[in-house]
PDB file of C-alpha atoms in Angstrom:
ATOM      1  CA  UNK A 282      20.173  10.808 -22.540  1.00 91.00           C
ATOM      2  CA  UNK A 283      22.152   7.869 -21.914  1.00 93.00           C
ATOM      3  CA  UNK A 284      25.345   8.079 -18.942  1.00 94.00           C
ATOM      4  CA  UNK A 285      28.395   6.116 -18.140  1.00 95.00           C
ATOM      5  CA  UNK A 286      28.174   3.786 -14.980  1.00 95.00           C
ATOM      6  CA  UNK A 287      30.001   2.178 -13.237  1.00 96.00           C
ATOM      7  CA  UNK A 288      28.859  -1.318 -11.418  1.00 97.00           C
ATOM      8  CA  UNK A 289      30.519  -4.383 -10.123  1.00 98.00           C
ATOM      9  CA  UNK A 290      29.306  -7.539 -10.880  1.00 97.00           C
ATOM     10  CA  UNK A 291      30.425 -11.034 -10.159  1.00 96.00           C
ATOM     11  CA  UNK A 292      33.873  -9.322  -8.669  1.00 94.00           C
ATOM     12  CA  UNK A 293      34.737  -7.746 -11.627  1.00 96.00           C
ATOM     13  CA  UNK A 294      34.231  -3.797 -12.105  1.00 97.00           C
ATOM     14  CA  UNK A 295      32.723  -2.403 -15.663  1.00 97.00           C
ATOM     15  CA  UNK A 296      31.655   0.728 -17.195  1.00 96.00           C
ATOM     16  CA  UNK A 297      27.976   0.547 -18.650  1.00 96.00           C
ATOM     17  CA  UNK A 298      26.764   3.804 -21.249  1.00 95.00           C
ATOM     18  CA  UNK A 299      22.473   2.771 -20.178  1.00 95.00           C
ATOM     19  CA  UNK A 300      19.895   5.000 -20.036  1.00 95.00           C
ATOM     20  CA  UNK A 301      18.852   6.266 -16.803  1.00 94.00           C
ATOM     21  CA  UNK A 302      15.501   4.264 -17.035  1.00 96.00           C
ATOM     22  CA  UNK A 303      17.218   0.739 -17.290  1.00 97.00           C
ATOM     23  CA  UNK A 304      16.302  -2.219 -14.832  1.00 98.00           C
ATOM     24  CA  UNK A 305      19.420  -3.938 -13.751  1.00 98.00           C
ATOM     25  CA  UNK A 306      18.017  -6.938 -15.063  1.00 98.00           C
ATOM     26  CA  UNK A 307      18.434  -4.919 -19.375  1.00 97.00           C
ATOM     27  CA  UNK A 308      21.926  -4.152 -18.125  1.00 98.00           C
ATOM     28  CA  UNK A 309      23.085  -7.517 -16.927  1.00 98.00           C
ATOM     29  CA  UNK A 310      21.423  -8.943 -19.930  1.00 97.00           C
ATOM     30  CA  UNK A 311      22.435  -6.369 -23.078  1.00 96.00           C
ATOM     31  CA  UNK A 312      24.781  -4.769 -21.730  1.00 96.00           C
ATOM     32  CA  UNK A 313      26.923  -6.967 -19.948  1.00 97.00           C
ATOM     33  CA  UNK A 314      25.733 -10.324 -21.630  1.00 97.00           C
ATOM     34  CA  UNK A 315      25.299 -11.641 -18.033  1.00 97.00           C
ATOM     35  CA  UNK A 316      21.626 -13.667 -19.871  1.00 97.00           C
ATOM     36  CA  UNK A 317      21.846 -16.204 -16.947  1.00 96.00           C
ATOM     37  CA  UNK A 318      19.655 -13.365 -15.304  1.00 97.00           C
ATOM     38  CA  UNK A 319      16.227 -14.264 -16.532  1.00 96.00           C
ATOM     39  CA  UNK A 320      13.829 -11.778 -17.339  1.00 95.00           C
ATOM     40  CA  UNK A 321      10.297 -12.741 -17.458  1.00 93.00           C
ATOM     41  CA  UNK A 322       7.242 -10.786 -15.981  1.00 93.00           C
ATOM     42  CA  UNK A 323       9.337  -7.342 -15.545  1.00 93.00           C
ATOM     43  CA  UNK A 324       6.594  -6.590 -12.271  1.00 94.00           C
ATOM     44  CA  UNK A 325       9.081  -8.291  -9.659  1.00 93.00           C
ATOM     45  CA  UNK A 326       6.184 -11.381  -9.337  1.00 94.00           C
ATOM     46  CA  UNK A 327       8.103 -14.178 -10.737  1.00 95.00           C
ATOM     47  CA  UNK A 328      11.620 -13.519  -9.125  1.00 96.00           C
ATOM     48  CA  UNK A 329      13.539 -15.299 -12.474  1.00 96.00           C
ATOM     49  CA  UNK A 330      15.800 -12.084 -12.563  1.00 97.00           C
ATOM     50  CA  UNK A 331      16.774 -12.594  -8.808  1.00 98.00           C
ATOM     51  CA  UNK A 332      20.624 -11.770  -8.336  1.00 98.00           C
ATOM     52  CA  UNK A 333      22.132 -10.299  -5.103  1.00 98.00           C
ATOM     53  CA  UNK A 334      22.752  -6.941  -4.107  1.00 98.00           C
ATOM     54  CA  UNK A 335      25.196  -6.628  -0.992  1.00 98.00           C
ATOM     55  CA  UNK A 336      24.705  -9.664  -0.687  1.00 96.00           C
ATOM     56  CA  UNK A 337      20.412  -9.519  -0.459  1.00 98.00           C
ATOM     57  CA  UNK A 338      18.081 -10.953  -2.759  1.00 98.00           C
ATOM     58  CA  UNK A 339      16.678  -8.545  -5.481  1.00 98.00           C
ATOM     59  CA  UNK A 340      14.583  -8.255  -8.349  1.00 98.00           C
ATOM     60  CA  UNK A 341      16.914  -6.986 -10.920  1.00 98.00           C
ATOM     61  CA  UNK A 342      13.560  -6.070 -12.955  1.00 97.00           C
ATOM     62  CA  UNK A 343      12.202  -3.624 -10.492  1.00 97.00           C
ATOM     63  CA  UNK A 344      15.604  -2.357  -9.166  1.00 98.00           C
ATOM     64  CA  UNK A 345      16.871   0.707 -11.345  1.00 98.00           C
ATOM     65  CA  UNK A 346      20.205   0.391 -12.722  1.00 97.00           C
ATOM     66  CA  UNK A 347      22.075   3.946 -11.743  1.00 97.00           C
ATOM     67  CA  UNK A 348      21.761   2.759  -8.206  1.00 97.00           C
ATOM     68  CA  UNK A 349      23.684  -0.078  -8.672  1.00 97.00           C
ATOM     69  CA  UNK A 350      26.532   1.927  -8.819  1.00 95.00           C
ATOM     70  CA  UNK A 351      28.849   1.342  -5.316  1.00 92.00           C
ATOM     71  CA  UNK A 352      26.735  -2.099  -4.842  1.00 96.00           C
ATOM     72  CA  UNK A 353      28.378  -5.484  -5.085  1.00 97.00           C
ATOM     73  CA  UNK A 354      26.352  -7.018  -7.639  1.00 98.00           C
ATOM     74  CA  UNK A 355      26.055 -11.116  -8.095  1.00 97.00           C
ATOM     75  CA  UNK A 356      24.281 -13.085 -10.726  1.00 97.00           C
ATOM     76  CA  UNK A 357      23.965 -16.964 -11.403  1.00 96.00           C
ATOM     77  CA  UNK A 358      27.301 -16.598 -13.441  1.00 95.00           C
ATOM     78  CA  UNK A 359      29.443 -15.823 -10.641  1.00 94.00           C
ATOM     79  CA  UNK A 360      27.916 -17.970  -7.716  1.00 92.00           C
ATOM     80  CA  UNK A 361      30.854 -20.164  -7.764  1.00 82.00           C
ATOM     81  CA  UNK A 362      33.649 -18.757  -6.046  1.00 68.00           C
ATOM     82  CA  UNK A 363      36.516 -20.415  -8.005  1.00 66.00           C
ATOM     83  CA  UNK A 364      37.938 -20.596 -11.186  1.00 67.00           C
ATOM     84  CA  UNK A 365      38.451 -23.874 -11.812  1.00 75.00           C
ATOM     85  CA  UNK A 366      34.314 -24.417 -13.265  1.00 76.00           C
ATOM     86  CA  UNK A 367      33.083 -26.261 -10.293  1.00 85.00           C
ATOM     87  CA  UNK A 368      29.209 -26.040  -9.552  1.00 90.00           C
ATOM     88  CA  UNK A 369      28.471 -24.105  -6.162  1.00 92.00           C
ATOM     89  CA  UNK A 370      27.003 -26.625  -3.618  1.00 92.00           C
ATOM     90  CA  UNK A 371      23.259 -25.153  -4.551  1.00 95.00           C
ATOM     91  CA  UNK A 372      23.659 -26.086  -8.382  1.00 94.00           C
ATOM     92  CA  UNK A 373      24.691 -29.458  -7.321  1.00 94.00           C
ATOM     93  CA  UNK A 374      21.974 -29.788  -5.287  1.00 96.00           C
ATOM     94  CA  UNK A 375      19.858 -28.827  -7.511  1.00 95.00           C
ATOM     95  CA  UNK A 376      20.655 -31.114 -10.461  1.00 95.00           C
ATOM     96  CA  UNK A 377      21.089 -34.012  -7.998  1.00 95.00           C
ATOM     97  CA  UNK A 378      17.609 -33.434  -6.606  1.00 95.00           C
ATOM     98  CA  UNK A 379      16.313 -32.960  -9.581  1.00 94.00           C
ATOM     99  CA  UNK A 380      15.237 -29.476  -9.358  1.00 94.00           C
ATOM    100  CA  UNK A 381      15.609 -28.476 -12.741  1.00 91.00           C
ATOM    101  CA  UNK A 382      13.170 -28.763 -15.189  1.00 88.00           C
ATOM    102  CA  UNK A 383      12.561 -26.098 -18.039  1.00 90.00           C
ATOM    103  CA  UNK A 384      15.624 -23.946 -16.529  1.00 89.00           C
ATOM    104  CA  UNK A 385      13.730 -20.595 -16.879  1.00 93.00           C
ATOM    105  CA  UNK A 386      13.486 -20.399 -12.914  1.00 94.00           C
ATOM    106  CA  UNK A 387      16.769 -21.985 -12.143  1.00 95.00           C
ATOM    107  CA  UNK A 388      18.791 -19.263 -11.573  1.00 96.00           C
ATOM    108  CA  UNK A 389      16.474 -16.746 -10.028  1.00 97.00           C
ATOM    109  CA  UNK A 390      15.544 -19.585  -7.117  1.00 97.00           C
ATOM    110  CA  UNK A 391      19.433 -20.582  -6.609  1.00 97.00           C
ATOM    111  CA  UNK A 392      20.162 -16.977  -6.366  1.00 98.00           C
ATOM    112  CA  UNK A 393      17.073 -16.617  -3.618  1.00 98.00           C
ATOM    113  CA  UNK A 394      18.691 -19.432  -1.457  1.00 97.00           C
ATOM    114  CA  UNK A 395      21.594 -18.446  -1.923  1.00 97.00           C
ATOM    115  CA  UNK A 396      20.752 -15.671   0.240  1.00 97.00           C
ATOM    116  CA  UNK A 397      18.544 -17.270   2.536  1.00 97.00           C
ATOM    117  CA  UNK A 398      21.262 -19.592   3.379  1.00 97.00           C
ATOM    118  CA  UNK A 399      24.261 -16.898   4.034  1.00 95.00           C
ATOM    119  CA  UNK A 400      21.464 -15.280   6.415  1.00 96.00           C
ATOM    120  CA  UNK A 401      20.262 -18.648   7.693  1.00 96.00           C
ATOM    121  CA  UNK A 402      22.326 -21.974   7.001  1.00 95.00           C
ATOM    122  CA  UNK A 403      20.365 -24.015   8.678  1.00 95.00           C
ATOM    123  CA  UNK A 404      16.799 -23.215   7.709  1.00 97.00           C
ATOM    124  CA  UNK A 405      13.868 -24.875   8.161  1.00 96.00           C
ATOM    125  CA  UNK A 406      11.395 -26.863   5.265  1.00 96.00           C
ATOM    126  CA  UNK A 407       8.543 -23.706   6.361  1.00 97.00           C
ATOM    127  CA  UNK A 408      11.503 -21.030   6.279  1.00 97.00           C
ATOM    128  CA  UNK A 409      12.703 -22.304   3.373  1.00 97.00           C
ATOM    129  CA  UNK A 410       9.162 -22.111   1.313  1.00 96.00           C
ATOM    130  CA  UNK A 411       8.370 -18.552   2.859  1.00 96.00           C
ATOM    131  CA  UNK A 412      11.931 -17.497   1.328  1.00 95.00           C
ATOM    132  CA  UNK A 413      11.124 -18.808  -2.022  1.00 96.00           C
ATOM    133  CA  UNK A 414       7.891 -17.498  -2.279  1.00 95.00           C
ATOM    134  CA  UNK A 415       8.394 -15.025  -4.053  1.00 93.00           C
ATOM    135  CA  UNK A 416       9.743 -17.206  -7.037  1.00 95.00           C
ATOM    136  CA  UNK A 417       7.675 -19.018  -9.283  1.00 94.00           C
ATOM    137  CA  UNK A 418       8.160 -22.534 -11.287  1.00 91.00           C
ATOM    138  CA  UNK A 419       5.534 -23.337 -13.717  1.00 88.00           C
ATOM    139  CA  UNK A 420       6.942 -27.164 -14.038  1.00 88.00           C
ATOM    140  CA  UNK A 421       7.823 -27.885 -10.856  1.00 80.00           C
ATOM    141  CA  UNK A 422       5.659 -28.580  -7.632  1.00 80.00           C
ATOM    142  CA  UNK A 423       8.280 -26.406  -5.772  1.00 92.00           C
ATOM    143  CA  UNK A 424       9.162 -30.205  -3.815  1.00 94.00           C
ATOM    144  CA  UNK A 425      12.003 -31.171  -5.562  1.00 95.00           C
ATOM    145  CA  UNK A 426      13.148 -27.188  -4.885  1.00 96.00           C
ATOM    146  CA  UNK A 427      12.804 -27.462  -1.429  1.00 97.00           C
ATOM    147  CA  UNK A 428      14.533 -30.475  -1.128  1.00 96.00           C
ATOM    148  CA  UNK A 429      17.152 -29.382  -2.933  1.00 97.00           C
ATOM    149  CA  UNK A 430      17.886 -26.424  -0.503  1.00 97.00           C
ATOM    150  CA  UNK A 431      17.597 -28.685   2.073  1.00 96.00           C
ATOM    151  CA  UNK A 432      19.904 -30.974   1.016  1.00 95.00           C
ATOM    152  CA  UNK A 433      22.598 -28.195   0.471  1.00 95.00           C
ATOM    153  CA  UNK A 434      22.436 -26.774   4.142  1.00 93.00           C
ATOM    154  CA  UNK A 435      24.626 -30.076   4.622  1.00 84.00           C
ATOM    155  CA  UNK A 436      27.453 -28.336   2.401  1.00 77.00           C
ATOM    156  CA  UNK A 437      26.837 -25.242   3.179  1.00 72.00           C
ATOM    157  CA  UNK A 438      29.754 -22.632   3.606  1.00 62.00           C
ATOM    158  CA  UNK A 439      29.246 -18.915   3.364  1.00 49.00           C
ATOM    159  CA  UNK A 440      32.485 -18.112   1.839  1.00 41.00           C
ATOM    160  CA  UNK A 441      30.848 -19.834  -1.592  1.00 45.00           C
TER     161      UNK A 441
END
C-alpha cells in the first residue's frame, strides 16, 4: 500500500506517494525526476546511484526510501551551491582532467568525493583510491579520476 513522504532533496522539501519497498535511488529517479542518480547494479557494488545523506556517501539503491524522511538528501543535480549554473569545483575538475568518459559513473564518483573531501580536503592519492573504491568505471583506468580529485583539493571549499 503505497504512503505519502516527505524528503528533502537538493534544499528543496517534497511530498513523494512510494511504496514502502522503494530504494531512494526509484524515488529520486520516477518520482522526483532527479535521473542524474544512476542506477545500475541495484546490489550497492557499483556506487553509480551514490548521493549524500547528512552529508555521507550512500548507495541510494540499497538505502530504503521511508527513512529518508528527516535526512538532508543531495544528488549530482544540486552539488552546486548557486543559482547562477556554475559547475561545482569537482565537475570542473573532472571535465578538465578528463575524467569523463561514457558518463554512467560520473555522478556517483563526484558525489563519493564530494564527501571524502568535506571529511578530508586535503586527501592523499592512497586515501583518495580507498574512498572511491567502492565505485566502478568500466572506461576509465580510475587515473584520470584520481587526478581529478586531486586537482580539486586546490579549490576546495566546504560550503560548495
Amino acid at each position: 500500500m503505497k504512503k505519502i513522504i516527505e524528503v528533502k532533496v537538493n534544499g528543496d522539501t517534497h511530498e513523494v506517494f512510494i511504496e514502502p519497498a522503494w530504494s531512494l535511488a526509484r524515488v529520486l529517479r520516477e518520482q522526483l525526476g532527479l535521473t542524474g542518480t544512476k542506477i545500475s547494479c541495484e546490489t550497492g557494488d557499483c556506487g553509480a546511484c551514490t548521493v549524500l545523506i547528512d552529508g555521507k556517501a550512500v548507495k541510494s539503491c540499497l538505502f530504503p526510501a521511508m527513512k529518508a524522511r528527516g535526512k538532508e538528501i543531495m544528488t549530482i543535480e544540486g552539488i552546486s551551491s548557486n543559482k547562477r549554473g556554475e559547475l561545482h569545483p569537482l565537475q570542473e575538475a573532472f571535465i578538465r582532467h578528463f575524467a569523463v568518459q561514457c558518463g554512467y559513473c560520473t555522478p556517483g564518483m563526484i558525489m563519493a568525493a564530494k564527501a571524502l573531501l568535506d571529511e578530508n580536503p586535503k586527501p592523499t592519492e592512497e586515501e583518495i583510491k580507498e574512498y572511491l573504491s567502492g565505485n566502478l568505471c568500466r572506461c576509465t583506468g580510475y587515473t584520470k579520476i584520481v587526478e581529478a580529485v586531486l586537482a580539486a583539493t586546490n579549490k576546495w571549499d566546504r560550503s560548495k
